[in-house]
Amino acid sequence: MTDVSAAIGRHQADLRQCSRCPGMVPPVIVGNPVASPVYLVGQAPGAKEGALGKPFAWTAGKTMFRWFSGIGVDEESFRARVHMAAVCRCFPGKNPKGGDRVPDPLEIEQCSAWLRAELEILRPGLIVPVGKLAASRFLAFGQLAEIVGKQHRVELCGVAADVIPLPHPSGASTWHRREPGKTLLEAALALIGSHPAWRDVCSRNAR
Ligand code: SF4
């Protein structure tokens, strides 16, 4: 086991015990403890992920993994080779007006400490935020169309990385099924597929 693998294992053991946010529904959902050059950031787990014990385990995940299969990595390989994180790692509960509650600013800030620690440990070459909330942790923008389909260079926590945002694959969103979202999604996936960190992930055996 490498030093990075050991460090991410210790980090996840601490993260699983976190109970900083009283409004969140446990358990803490984490992906596999993968030491990967590609770091995926979702919004927050949904209602089903707690029982299934892994991120993107339900309908949005099916759509997202179909996107990644199209650029060479199926779901099983993705979970084994890409580090999967989120803006918040617990289910925020339902919004009385429909859908899942969006995490509040304090919850986002509290959970960002885990995200920053992961960036420092993993030092990824490519960050893939999924959805507007995740993208806003790395980029300043107004509309999603301003940033999807482009590669951005950022420096965070002393780590320089490329950021290629994706729209959220939720069935509730039509953004990625209509223009310009459809074309911008294709452009973003092509950029991810040709990025050196992604090619590294494609070529390596699961670690
Ligand atoms: S959302 Fe994040 S900070 Fe809040 S309790 Fe869950 S793991 Fe902890």
mmCIF file of N, CA, C and O in Angstrom, residues 32-131:
data_model
loop_
_atom_site.group_PDB
_atom_site.id
_atom_site.type_symbol
_atom_site.label_atom_id
_atom_site.label_comp_id
_atom_site.label_asym_id
_atom_site.label_seq_id
_atom_site.Cartn_x
_atom_site.Cartn_y
_atom_site.Cartn_z
ATOM 1 N N ASN A 32 -14.962 4.365 -2.752
ATOM 2 C CA ASN A 32 -13.823 3.513 -2.416
ATOM 3 C C ASN A 32 -12.600 4.385 -2.110
ATOM 4 O O ASN A 32 -12.469 5.479 -2.663
ATOM 5 N N PRO A 33 -11.710 3.905 -1.231
ATOM 6 C CA PRO A 33 -10.536 4.706 -0.860
ATOM 7 C C PRO A 33 -9.452 4.655 -1.943
ATOM 8 O O PRO A 33 -8.358 4.136 -1.729
ATOM 9 N N VAL A 34 -9.778 5.216 -3.104
ATOM 10 C CA VAL A 34 -8.898 5.069 -4.261
ATOM 11 C C VAL A 34 -7.890 6.221 -4.324
ATOM 12 O O VAL A 34 -8.270 7.387 -4.268
ATOM 13 N N ALA A 35 -6.620 5.878 -4.473
ATOM 14 C CA ALA A 35 -5.585 6.893 -4.709
ATOM 15 C C ALA A 35 -5.550 7.129 -6.218
ATOM 16 O O ALA A 35 -4.898 6.397 -6.952
ATOM 17 N N SER A 36 -6.307 8.135 -6.663
ATOM 18 C CA SER A 36 -6.518 8.328 -8.105
ATOM 19 C C SER A 36 -6.112 9.736 -8.525
ATOM 20 O O SER A 36 -6.267 10.685 -7.751
ATOM 21 N N PRO A 37 -5.665 9.899 -9.786
ATOM 22 C CA PRO A 37 -5.410 11.252 -10.297
ATOM 23 C C PRO A 37 -6.695 11.957 -10.748
ATOM 24 O O PRO A 37 -6.655 13.112 -11.144
ATOM 25 N N VAL A 38 -7.828 11.239 -10.720
ATOM 26 C CA VAL A 38 -9.113 11.836 -11.101
ATOM 27 C C VAL A 38 -10.013 11.874 -9.874
ATOM 28 O O VAL A 38 -10.204 10.857 -9.193
ATOM 29 N N TYR A 39 -10.562 13.056 -9.598
ATOM 30 C CA TYR A 39 -11.348 13.305 -8.382
ATOM 31 C C TYR A 39 -12.718 13.815 -8.803
ATOM 32 O O TYR A 39 -12.838 14.898 -9.375
ATOM 33 N N LEU A 40 -13.752 13.011 -8.572
ATOM 34 C CA LEU A 40 -15.116 13.369 -8.955
ATOM 35 C C LEU A 40 -15.857 13.925 -7.734
ATOM 36 O O LEU A 40 -15.787 13.349 -6.656
ATOM 37 N N VAL A 41 -16.554 15.044 -7.928
ATOM 38 C CA VAL A 41 -17.264 15.686 -6.807
ATOM 39 C C VAL A 41 -18.742 15.827 -7.161
ATOM 40 O O VAL A 41 -19.102 16.616 -8.040
ATOM 41 N N GLY A 42 -19.604 15.071 -6.475
ATOM 42 C CA GLY A 42 -21.043 15.213 -6.641
ATOM 43 C C GLY A 42 -21.597 16.262 -5.696
ATOM 44 O O GLY A 42 -20.847 16.969 -5.014
ATOM 45 N N GLN A 43 -22.931 16.353 -5.632
ATOM 46 C CA GLN A 43 -23.554 17.335 -4.725
ATOM 47 C C GLN A 43 -23.686 16.755 -3.316
ATOM 48 O O GLN A 43 -23.071 17.233 -2.381
ATOM 49 N N ALA A 44 -24.506 15.724 -3.172
ATOM 50 C CA ALA A 44 -24.745 15.058 -1.885
ATOM 51 C C ALA A 44 -25.486 13.764 -2.204
ATOM 52 O O ALA A 44 -26.171 13.681 -3.222
ATOM 53 N N PRO A 45 -25.385 12.760 -1.339
ATOM 54 C CA PRO A 45 -26.127 11.532 -1.612
ATOM 55 C C PRO A 45 -27.635 11.765 -1.583
ATOM 56 O O PRO A 45 -28.109 12.704 -0.946
ATOM 57 N N GLY A 46 -28.372 10.888 -2.262
ATOM 58 C CA GLY A 46 -29.830 10.941 -2.218
ATOM 59 C C GLY A 46 -30.366 9.967 -1.174
ATOM 60 O O GLY A 46 -29.607 9.395 -0.388
ATOM 61 N N ALA A 47 -31.684 9.770 -1.202
ATOM 62 C CA ALA A 47 -32.337 8.939 -0.179
ATOM 63 C C ALA A 47 -31.926 7.482 -0.250
ATOM 64 O O ALA A 47 -31.929 6.779 0.755
ATOM 65 N N LYS A 48 -31.575 6.988 -1.418
ATOM 66 C CA LYS A 48 -31.290 5.552 -1.588
ATOM 67 C C LYS A 48 -29.854 5.187 -1.231
ATOM 68 O O LYS A 48 -29.554 4.030 -0.947
ATOM 69 N N GLU A 49 -28.949 6.165 -1.311
ATOM 70 C CA GLU A 49 -27.525 5.839 -1.176
ATOM 71 C C GLU A 49 -27.160 5.324 0.214
ATOM 72 O O GLU A 49 -26.246 4.530 0.356
ATOM 73 N N GLY A 50 -27.889 5.789 1.252
ATOM 74 C CA GLY A 50 -27.580 5.351 2.614
ATOM 75 C C GLY A 50 -27.680 3.834 2.734
ATOM 76 O O GLY A 50 -26.791 3.178 3.264
ATOM 77 N N ALA A 51 -28.794 3.265 2.227
ATOM 78 C CA ALA A 51 -28.993 1.815 2.321
ATOM 79 C C ALA A 51 -28.022 1.076 1.411
ATOM 80 O O ALA A 51 -27.560 -0.021 1.737
ATOM 81 N N LEU A 52 -27.689 1.686 0.274
ATOM 82 C CA LEU A 52 -26.826 1.007 -0.697
ATOM 83 C C LEU A 52 -25.347 1.213 -0.386
ATOM 84 O O LEU A 52 -24.485 0.476 -0.869
ATOM 85 N N GLY A 53 -25.042 2.237 0.425
ATOM 86 C CA GLY A 53 -23.692 2.404 0.950
ATOM 87 C C GLY A 53 -22.646 2.879 -0.044
ATOM 88 O O GLY A 53 -21.449 2.686 0.166
ATOM 89 N N LYS A 54 -23.069 3.531 -1.116
ATOM 90 C CA LYS A 54 -22.079 4.066 -2.059
ATOM 91 C C LYS A 54 -22.690 5.261 -2.797
ATOM 92 O O LYS A 54 -23.919 5.317 -2.967
ATOM 93 N N PRO A 55 -21.830 6.185 -3.266
ATOM 94 C CA PRO A 55 -22.354 7.367 -3.960
ATOM 95 C C PRO A 55 -22.863 7.020 -5.361
ATOM 96 O O PRO A 55 -22.429 6.037 -5.959
ATOM 97 N N PHE A 56 -23.766 7.831 -5.866
ATOM 98 C CA PHE A 56 -24.324 7.661 -7.227
ATOM 99 C C PHE A 56 -24.807 6.230 -7.438
ATOM 100 O O PHE A 56 -24.499 5.599 -8.452
ATOM 101 N N ALA A 57 -25.556 5.713 -6.464
ATOM 102 C CA ALA A 57 -26.004 4.316 -6.526
ATOM 103 C C ALA A 57 -27.389 4.174 -7.146
ATOM 104 O O ALA A 57 -27.871 3.054 -7.290
ATOM 105 N N TRP A 58 -28.045 5.291 -7.493
ATOM 106 C CA TRP A 58 -29.432 5.181 -7.961
ATOM 107 C C TRP A 58 -29.548 5.766 -9.369
ATOM 108 O O TRP A 58 -28.603 5.692 -10.149
ATOM 109 N N THR A 59 -30.670 6.383 -9.697
ATOM 110 C CA THR A 59 -30.949 6.727 -11.102
ATOM 111 C C THR A 59 -29.959 7.730 -11.705
ATOM 112 O O THR A 59 -29.547 7.579 -12.858
ATOM 113 N N ALA A 60 -29.587 8.765 -10.932
ATOM 114 C CA ALA A 60 -28.629 9.740 -11.477
ATOM 115 C C ALA A 60 -27.305 9.039 -11.800
ATOM 116 O O ALA A 60 -26.651 9.338 -12.801
ATOM 117 N N GLY A 61 -26.934 8.081 -10.944
ATOM 118 C CA GLY A 61 -25.701 7.340 -11.174
ATOM 119 C C GLY A 61 -25.758 6.537 -12.470
ATOM 120 O O GLY A 61 -24.770 6.455 -13.202
ATOM 121 N N LYS A 62 -26.927 5.946 -12.737
ATOM 122 C CA LYS A 62 -27.047 5.162 -13.987
ATOM 123 C C LYS A 62 -26.732 6.034 -15.195
ATOM 124 O O LYS A 62 -26.008 5.642 -16.111
ATOM 125 N N THR A 63 -27.291 7.249 -15.195
ATOM 126 C CA THR A 63 -27.034 8.169 -16.311
ATOM 127 C C THR A 63 -25.559 8.558 -16.347
ATOM 128 O O THR A 63 -24.917 8.515 -17.393
ATOM 129 N N MET A 64 -25.009 8.912 -15.185
ATOM 130 C CA MET A 64 -23.614 9.362 -15.160
ATOM 131 C C MET A 64 -22.658 8.247 -15.603
ATOM 132 O O MET A 64 -21.728 8.490 -16.382
ATOM 133 N N PHE A 65 -22.890 7.036 -15.135
ATOM 134 C CA PHE A 65 -21.980 5.954 -15.520
ATOM 135 C C PHE A 65 -22.123 5.606 -17.001
ATOM 136 O O PHE A 65 -21.173 5.145 -17.621
ATOM 137 N N ARG A 66 -23.297 5.864 -17.563
ATOM 138 C CA ARG A 66 -23.448 5.670 -19.017
ATOM 139 C C ARG A 66 -22.567 6.683 -19.756
ATOM 140 O O ARG A 66 -21.913 6.349 -20.738
ATOM 141 N N TRP A 67 -22.520 7.909 -19.253
ATOM 142 C CA TRP A 67 -21.650 8.918 -19.869
ATOM 143 C C TRP A 67 -20.189 8.451 -19.838
ATOM 144 O O TRP A 67 -19.485 8.532 -20.841
ATOM 145 N N PHE A 68 -19.757 7.955 -18.669
ATOM 146 C CA PHE A 68 -18.341 7.565 -18.552
ATOM 147 C C PHE A 68 -18.031 6.283 -19.331
ATOM 148 O O PHE A 68 -16.921 6.122 -19.833
ATOM 149 N N SER A 69 -19.024 5.384 -19.443
ATOM 150 C CA SER A 69 -18.799 4.191 -20.271
ATOM 151 C C SER A 69 -18.494 4.591 -21.702
ATOM 152 O O SER A 69 -17.700 3.951 -22.389
ATOM 153 N N GLY A 70 -19.148 5.666 -22.145
ATOM 154 C CA GLY A 70 -18.933 6.152 -23.513
ATOM 155 C C GLY A 70 -17.512 6.639 -23.758
ATOM 156 O O GLY A 70 -17.081 6.765 -24.914
ATOM 157 N N ILE A 71 -16.776 6.930 -22.697
ATOM 158 C CA ILE A 71 -15.374 7.339 -22.875
ATOM 159 C C ILE A 71 -14.434 6.306 -22.238
ATOM 160 O O ILE A 71 -13.329 6.621 -21.808
ATOM 161 N N GLY A 72 -14.909 5.068 -22.176
ATOM 162 C CA GLY A 72 -13.979 3.971 -21.924
ATOM 163 C C GLY A 72 -13.919 3.373 -20.541
ATOM 164 O O GLY A 72 -13.137 2.460 -20.309
ATOM 165 N N VAL A 73 -14.725 3.849 -19.565
ATOM 166 C CA VAL A 73 -14.630 3.291 -18.214
ATOM 167 C C VAL A 73 -16.032 2.936 -17.714
ATOM 168 O O VAL A 73 -16.862 3.826 -17.518
ATOM 169 N N ASP A 74 -16.278 1.634 -17.504
ATOM 170 C CA ASP A 74 -17.607 1.240 -17.014
ATOM 171 C C ASP A 74 -17.722 1.504 -15.508
ATOM 172 O O ASP A 74 -16.746 1.871 -14.850
ATOM 173 N N GLU A 75 -18.948 1.289 -14.975
ATOM 174 C CA GLU A 75 -19.196 1.670 -13.570
ATOM 175 C C GLU A 75 -18.248 0.977 -12.599
ATOM 176 O O GLU A 75 -17.671 1.618 -11.714
ATOM 177 N N GLU A 76 -18.084 -0.323 -12.764
ATOM 178 C CA GLU A 76 -17.247 -1.069 -11.815
ATOM 179 C C GLU A 76 -15.807 -0.547 -11.846
ATOM 180 O O GLU A 76 -15.179 -0.308 -10.805
ATOM 181 N N SER A 77 -15.286 -0.336 -13.043
ATOM 182 C CA SER A 77 -13.911 0.171 -13.161
ATOM 183 C C SER A 77 -13.821 1.589 -12.626
ATOM 184 O O SER A 77 -12.835 1.962 -11.980
ATOM 185 N N PHE A 78 -14.845 2.394 -12.894
ATOM 186 C CA PHE A 78 -14.847 3.777 -12.416
ATOM 187 C C PHE A 78 -14.758 3.811 -10.883
ATOM 188 O O PHE A 78 -13.938 4.520 -10.306
ATOM 189 N N ARG A 79 -15.608 3.007 -10.228
ATOM 190 C CA ARG A 79 -15.605 3.017 -8.758
ATOM 191 C C ARG A 79 -14.266 2.526 -8.189
ATOM 192 O O ARG A 79 -13.869 2.906 -7.099
ATOM 193 N N ALA A 80 -13.583 1.657 -8.951
ATOM 194 C CA ALA A 80 -12.304 1.111 -8.483
ATOM 195 C C ALA A 80 -11.128 2.038 -8.791
ATOM 196 O O ALA A 80 -10.067 1.912 -8.181
ATOM 197 N N ARG A 81 -11.309 2.998 -9.716
ATOM 198 C CA ARG A 81 -10.151 3.764 -10.201
ATOM 199 C C ARG A 81 -10.267 5.271 -10.038
ATOM 200 O O ARG A 81 -9.271 5.985 -10.212
ATOM 201 N N VAL A 82 -11.465 5.778 -9.765
ATOM 202 C CA VAL A 82 -11.662 7.226 -9.608
ATOM 203 C C VAL A 82 -12.068 7.500 -8.164
ATOM 204 O O VAL A 82 -12.878 6.760 -7.597
ATOM 205 N N HIS A 83 -11.518 8.556 -7.571
ATOM 206 C CA HIS A 83 -11.921 8.893 -6.205
ATOM 207 C C HIS A 83 -13.222 9.681 -6.253
ATOM 208 O O HIS A 83 -13.283 10.763 -6.826
ATOM 209 N N MET A 84 -14.277 9.142 -5.629
ATOM 210 C CA MET A 84 -15.604 9.767 -5.682
ATOM 211 C C MET A 84 -15.901 10.495 -4.374
ATOM 212 O O MET A 84 -15.949 9.889 -3.311
ATOM 213 N N ALA A 85 -16.091 11.801 -4.485
ATOM 214 C CA ALA A 85 -16.364 12.637 -3.315
ATOM 215 C C ALA A 85 -17.666 13.406 -3.556
ATOM 216 O O ALA A 85 -18.374 13.168 -4.533
ATOM 217 N N ALA A 86 -17.995 14.329 -2.652
ATOM 218 C CA ALA A 86 -19.203 15.144 -2.811
ATOM 219 C C ALA A 86 -19.043 16.420 -2.000
ATOM 220 O O ALA A 86 -18.231 16.477 -1.068
ATOM 221 N N VAL A 87 -19.823 17.420 -2.348
ATOM 222 C CA VAL A 87 -19.821 18.676 -1.584
ATOM 223 C C VAL A 87 -20.246 18.380 -0.147
ATOM 224 O O VAL A 87 -19.639 18.853 0.805
ATOM 225 N N CYS A 88 -21.303 17.577 0.025
ATOM 226 C CA CYS A 88 -21.720 17.095 1.344
ATOM 227 C C CYS A 88 -21.856 15.580 1.269
ATOM 228 O O CYS A 88 -22.348 15.053 0.281
ATOM 229 N N ARG A 89 -21.449 14.895 2.331
ATOM 230 C CA ARG A 89 -21.372 13.425 2.274
ATOM 231 C C ARG A 89 -22.564 12.737 2.939
ATOM 232 O O ARG A 89 -22.572 11.515 3.045
ATOM 233 N N CYS A 90 -23.515 13.516 3.438
ATOM 234 C CA CYS A 90 -24.711 12.929 4.041
ATOM 235 C C CYS A 90 -25.946 13.377 3.266
ATOM 236 O O CYS A 90 -25.941 14.442 2.623
ATOM 237 N N PHE A 91 -27.015 12.595 3.356
ATOM 238 C CA PHE A 91 -28.285 12.924 2.695
ATOM 239 C C PHE A 91 -28.914 14.133 3.399
ATOM 240 O O PHE A 91 -29.151 14.082 4.611
ATOM 241 N N PRO A 92 -29.205 15.205 2.654
ATOM 242 C CA PRO A 92 -29.764 16.411 3.298
ATOM 243 C C PRO A 92 -31.239 16.282 3.676
ATOM 244 O O PRO A 92 -31.779 17.152 4.351
ATOM 245 N N GLY A 93 -31.911 15.214 3.254
ATOM 246 C CA GLY A 93 -33.347 15.087 3.508
ATOM 247 C C GLY A 93 -34.140 15.672 2.349
ATOM 248 O O GLY A 93 -33.583 16.254 1.421
ATOM 249 N N LYS A 94 -35.445 15.480 2.431
ATOM 250 C CA LYS A 94 -36.313 15.939 1.337
ATOM 251 C C LYS A 94 -36.668 17.416 1.506
ATOM 252 O O LYS A 94 -36.817 17.915 2.626
ATOM 253 N N ASN A 95 -36.823 18.085 0.367
ATOM 254 C CA ASN A 95 -37.346 19.446 0.351
ATOM 255 C C ASN A 95 -38.871 19.349 0.354
ATOM 256 O O ASN A 95 -39.426 18.631 -0.486
ATOM 257 N N PRO A 96 -39.555 20.026 1.283
ATOM 258 C CA PRO A 96 -41.026 19.921 1.320
ATOM 259 C C PRO A 96 -41.672 20.305 -0.017
ATOM 260 O O PRO A 96 -42.758 19.835 -0.340
ATOM 261 N N LYS A 97 -40.975 21.106 -0.819
ATOM 262 C CA LYS A 97 -41.549 21.504 -2.109
ATOM 263 C C LYS A 97 -41.211 20.508 -3.232
ATOM 264 O O LYS A 97 -41.568 20.727 -4.385
ATOM 265 N N GLY A 98 -40.492 19.436 -2.902
ATOM 266 C CA GLY A 98 -40.142 18.433 -3.920
ATOM 267 C C GLY A 98 -38.641 18.312 -4.099
ATOM 268 O O GLY A 98 -37.906 19.297 -3.937
ATOM 269 N N GLY A 99 -38.207 17.114 -4.418
ATOM 270 C CA GLY A 99 -36.775 16.869 -4.614
ATOM 271 C C GLY A 99 -36.035 16.813 -3.288
ATOM 272 O O GLY A 99 -36.635 16.827 -2.209
ATOM 273 N N ASP A 100 -34.709 16.759 -3.363
ATOM 274 C CA ASP A 100 -33.882 16.723 -2.155
ATOM 275 C C ASP A 100 -33.543 18.144 -1.717
ATOM 276 O O ASP A 100 -33.396 19.052 -2.543
ATOM 277 N N ARG A 101 -33.408 18.339 -0.388
ATOM 278 C CA ARG A 101 -33.012 19.649 0.132
ATOM 279 C C ARG A 101 -31.586 19.975 -0.326
ATOM 280 O O ARG A 101 -30.719 19.092 -0.326
ATOM 281 N N VAL A 102 -31.379 21.215 -0.722
ATOM 282 C CA VAL A 102 -30.013 21.640 -1.074
ATOM 283 C C VAL A 102 -29.294 21.946 0.246
ATOM 284 O O VAL A 102 -29.845 22.629 1.114
ATOM 285 N N PRO A 103 -28.064 21.409 0.429
ATOM 286 C CA PRO A 103 -27.338 21.695 1.681
ATOM 287 C C PRO A 103 -27.220 23.202 1.912
ATOM 288 O O PRO A 103 -27.114 23.978 0.965
ATOM 289 N N ASP A 104 -27.256 23.618 3.192
ATOM 290 C CA ASP A 104 -27.150 25.060 3.470
ATOM 291 C C ASP A 104 -25.668 25.468 3.532
ATOM 292 O O ASP A 104 -24.774 24.612 3.576
ATOM 293 N N PRO A 105 -25.405 26.788 3.537
ATOM 294 C CA PRO A 105 -23.999 27.239 3.467
ATOM 295 C C PRO A 105 -23.124 26.715 4.602
ATOM 296 O O PRO A 105 -21.952 26.386 4.379
ATOM 297 N N LEU A 106 -23.686 26.598 5.820
ATOM 298 C CA LEU A 106 -22.871 26.098 6.929
ATOM 299 C C LEU A 106 -22.511 24.626 6.717
ATOM 300 O O LEU A 106 -21.366 24.202 6.931
ATOM 301 N N GLU A 107 -23.472 23.840 6.262
ATOM 302 C CA GLU A 107 -23.194 22.416 5.994
ATOM 303 C C GLU A 107 -22.132 22.288 4.901
ATOM 304 O O GLU A 107 -21.227 21.449 4.998
ATOM 305 N N ILE A 108 -22.261 23.122 3.865
ATOM 306 C CA ILE A 108 -21.281 23.065 2.771
ATOM 307 C C ILE A 108 -19.895 23.421 3.298
ATOM 308 O O ILE A 108 -18.906 22.744 3.005
ATOM 309 N N GLU A 109 -19.826 24.450 4.116
ATOM 310 C CA GLU A 109 -18.528 24.864 4.650
ATOM 311 C C GLU A 109 -17.951 23.770 5.561
ATOM 312 O O GLU A 109 -16.760 23.457 5.487
ATOM 313 N N GLN A 110 -18.807 23.190 6.397
ATOM 314 C CA GLN A 110 -18.306 22.158 7.318
ATOM 315 C C GLN A 110 -17.793 20.941 6.555
ATOM 316 O O GLN A 110 -16.757 20.367 6.896
ATOM 317 N N CYS A 111 -18.496 20.563 5.499
ATOM 318 C CA CYS A 111 -18.061 19.379 4.760
ATOM 319 C C CYS A 111 -16.884 19.689 3.833
ATOM 320 O O CYS A 111 -16.155 18.776 3.445
ATOM 321 N N SER A 112 -16.695 20.972 3.525
ATOM 322 C CA SER A 112 -15.565 21.341 2.661
ATOM 323 C C SER A 112 -14.225 21.017 3.296
ATOM 324 O O SER A 112 -13.228 20.843 2.594
ATOM 325 N N ALA A 113 -14.205 20.946 4.622
ATOM 326 C CA ALA A 113 -12.934 20.607 5.285
ATOM 327 C C ALA A 113 -12.480 19.207 4.853
ATOM 328 O O ALA A 113 -11.286 18.956 4.658
ATOM 329 N N TRP A 114 -13.439 18.287 4.679
ATOM 330 C CA TRP A 114 -13.093 16.928 4.232
ATOM 331 C C TRP A 114 -12.590 16.957 2.799
ATOM 332 O O TRP A 114 -11.637 16.265 2.440
ATOM 333 N N LEU A 115 -13.253 17.773 1.996
ATOM 334 C CA LEU A 115 -12.866 17.892 0.580
ATOM 335 C C LEU A 115 -11.450 18.462 0.450
ATOM 336 O O LEU A 115 -10.623 17.946 -0.313
ATOM 337 N N ARG A 116 -11.175 19.513 1.229
ATOM 338 C CA ARG A 116 -9.835 20.126 1.163
ATOM 339 C C ARG A 116 -8.764 19.121 1.596
ATOM 340 O O ARG A 116 -7.700 19.041 0.991
ATOM 341 N N ALA A 117 -9.074 18.361 2.635
ATOM 342 C CA ALA A 117 -8.094 17.363 3.109
ATOM 343 C C ALA A 117 -7.816 16.329 2.012
ATOM 344 O O ALA A 117 -6.670 15.915 1.806
ATOM 345 N N GLU A 118 -8.869 15.930 1.293
ATOM 346 C CA GLU A 118 -8.673 14.948 0.205
ATOM 347 C C GLU A 118 -7.815 15.520 -0.913
ATOM 348 O O GLU A 118 -6.962 14.827 -1.462
ATOM 349 N N LEU A 119 -8.049 16.790 -1.255
ATOM 350 C CA LEU A 119 -7.235 17.399 -2.314
ATOM 351 C C LEU A 119 -5.766 17.404 -1.909
ATOM 352 O O LEU A 119 -4.880 17.133 -2.726
ATOM 353 N N GLU A 120 -5.508 17.703 -0.625
ATOM 354 C CA GLU A 120 -4.118 17.742 -0.158
ATOM 355 C C GLU A 120 -3.477 16.360 -0.180
ATOM 356 O O GLU A 120 -2.302 16.213 -0.490
ATOM 357 N N ILE A 121 -4.255 15.337 0.132
ATOM 358 C CA ILE A 121 -3.705 13.973 0.136
ATOM 359 C C ILE A 121 -3.520 13.464 -1.300
ATOM 360 O O ILE A 121 -2.476 12.931 -1.668
ATOM 361 N N LEU A 122 -4.559 13.635 -2.127
ATOM 362 C CA LEU A 122 -4.569 13.006 -3.456
ATOM 363 C C LEU A 122 -3.821 13.814 -4.513
ATOM 364 O O LEU A 122 -3.293 13.241 -5.471
ATOM 365 N N ARG A 123 -3.835 15.149 -4.394
ATOM 366 C CA ARG A 123 -3.229 16.040 -5.385
ATOM 367 C C ARG A 123 -3.627 15.594 -6.810
ATOM 368 O O ARG A 123 -2.772 15.243 -7.650
ATOM 369 N N PRO A 124 -4.944 15.593 -7.115
ATOM 370 C CA PRO A 124 -5.405 15.087 -8.418
ATOM 371 C C PRO A 124 -4.994 15.996 -9.569
ATOM 372 O O PRO A 124 -4.864 17.214 -9.410
ATOM 373 N N GLY A 125 -4.831 15.390 -10.741
ATOM 374 C CA GLY A 125 -4.546 16.182 -11.945
ATOM 375 C C GLY A 125 -5.824 16.679 -12.591
ATOM 376 O O GLY A 125 -5.821 17.673 -13.317
ATOM 377 N N LEU A 126 -6.925 15.969 -12.356
ATOM 378 C CA LEU A 126 -8.206 16.319 -12.969
ATOM 379 C C LEU A 126 -9.319 16.232 -11.925
ATOM 380 O O LEU A 126 -9.476 15.214 -11.253
ATOM 381 N N ILE A 127 -10.080 17.326 -11.822
ATOM 382 C CA ILE A 127 -11.248 17.368 -10.932
ATOM 383 C C ILE A 127 -12.494 17.463 -11.808
ATOM 384 O O ILE A 127 -12.557 18.295 -12.725
ATOM 385 N N VAL A 128 -13.471 16.591 -11.541
ATOM 386 C CA VAL A 128 -14.728 16.595 -12.323
ATOM 387 C C VAL A 128 -15.886 16.895 -11.374
ATOM 388 O O VAL A 128 -16.417 15.980 -10.719
ATOM 389 N N PRO A 129 -16.282 18.169 -11.268
ATOM 390 C CA PRO A 129 -17.460 18.477 -10.457
ATOM 391 C C PRO A 129 -18.728 18.166 -11.250
ATOM 392 O O PRO A 129 -18.799 18.443 -12.449
ATOM 393 N N VAL A 130 -19.710 17.574 -10.576
ATOM 394 C CA VAL A 130 -20.941 17.159 -11.250
ATOM 395 C C VAL A 130 -22.092 18.011 -10.723
ATOM 396 O O VAL A 130 -22.509 17.876 -9.570
ATOM 397 N N GLY A 131 -22.577 18.906 -11.565
ATOM 398 C CA GLY A 131 -23.671 19.792 -11.169
ATOM 399 C C GLY A 131 -23.167 21.150 -10.698
ATOM 400 O O GLY A 131 -21.989 21.333 -10.393
#
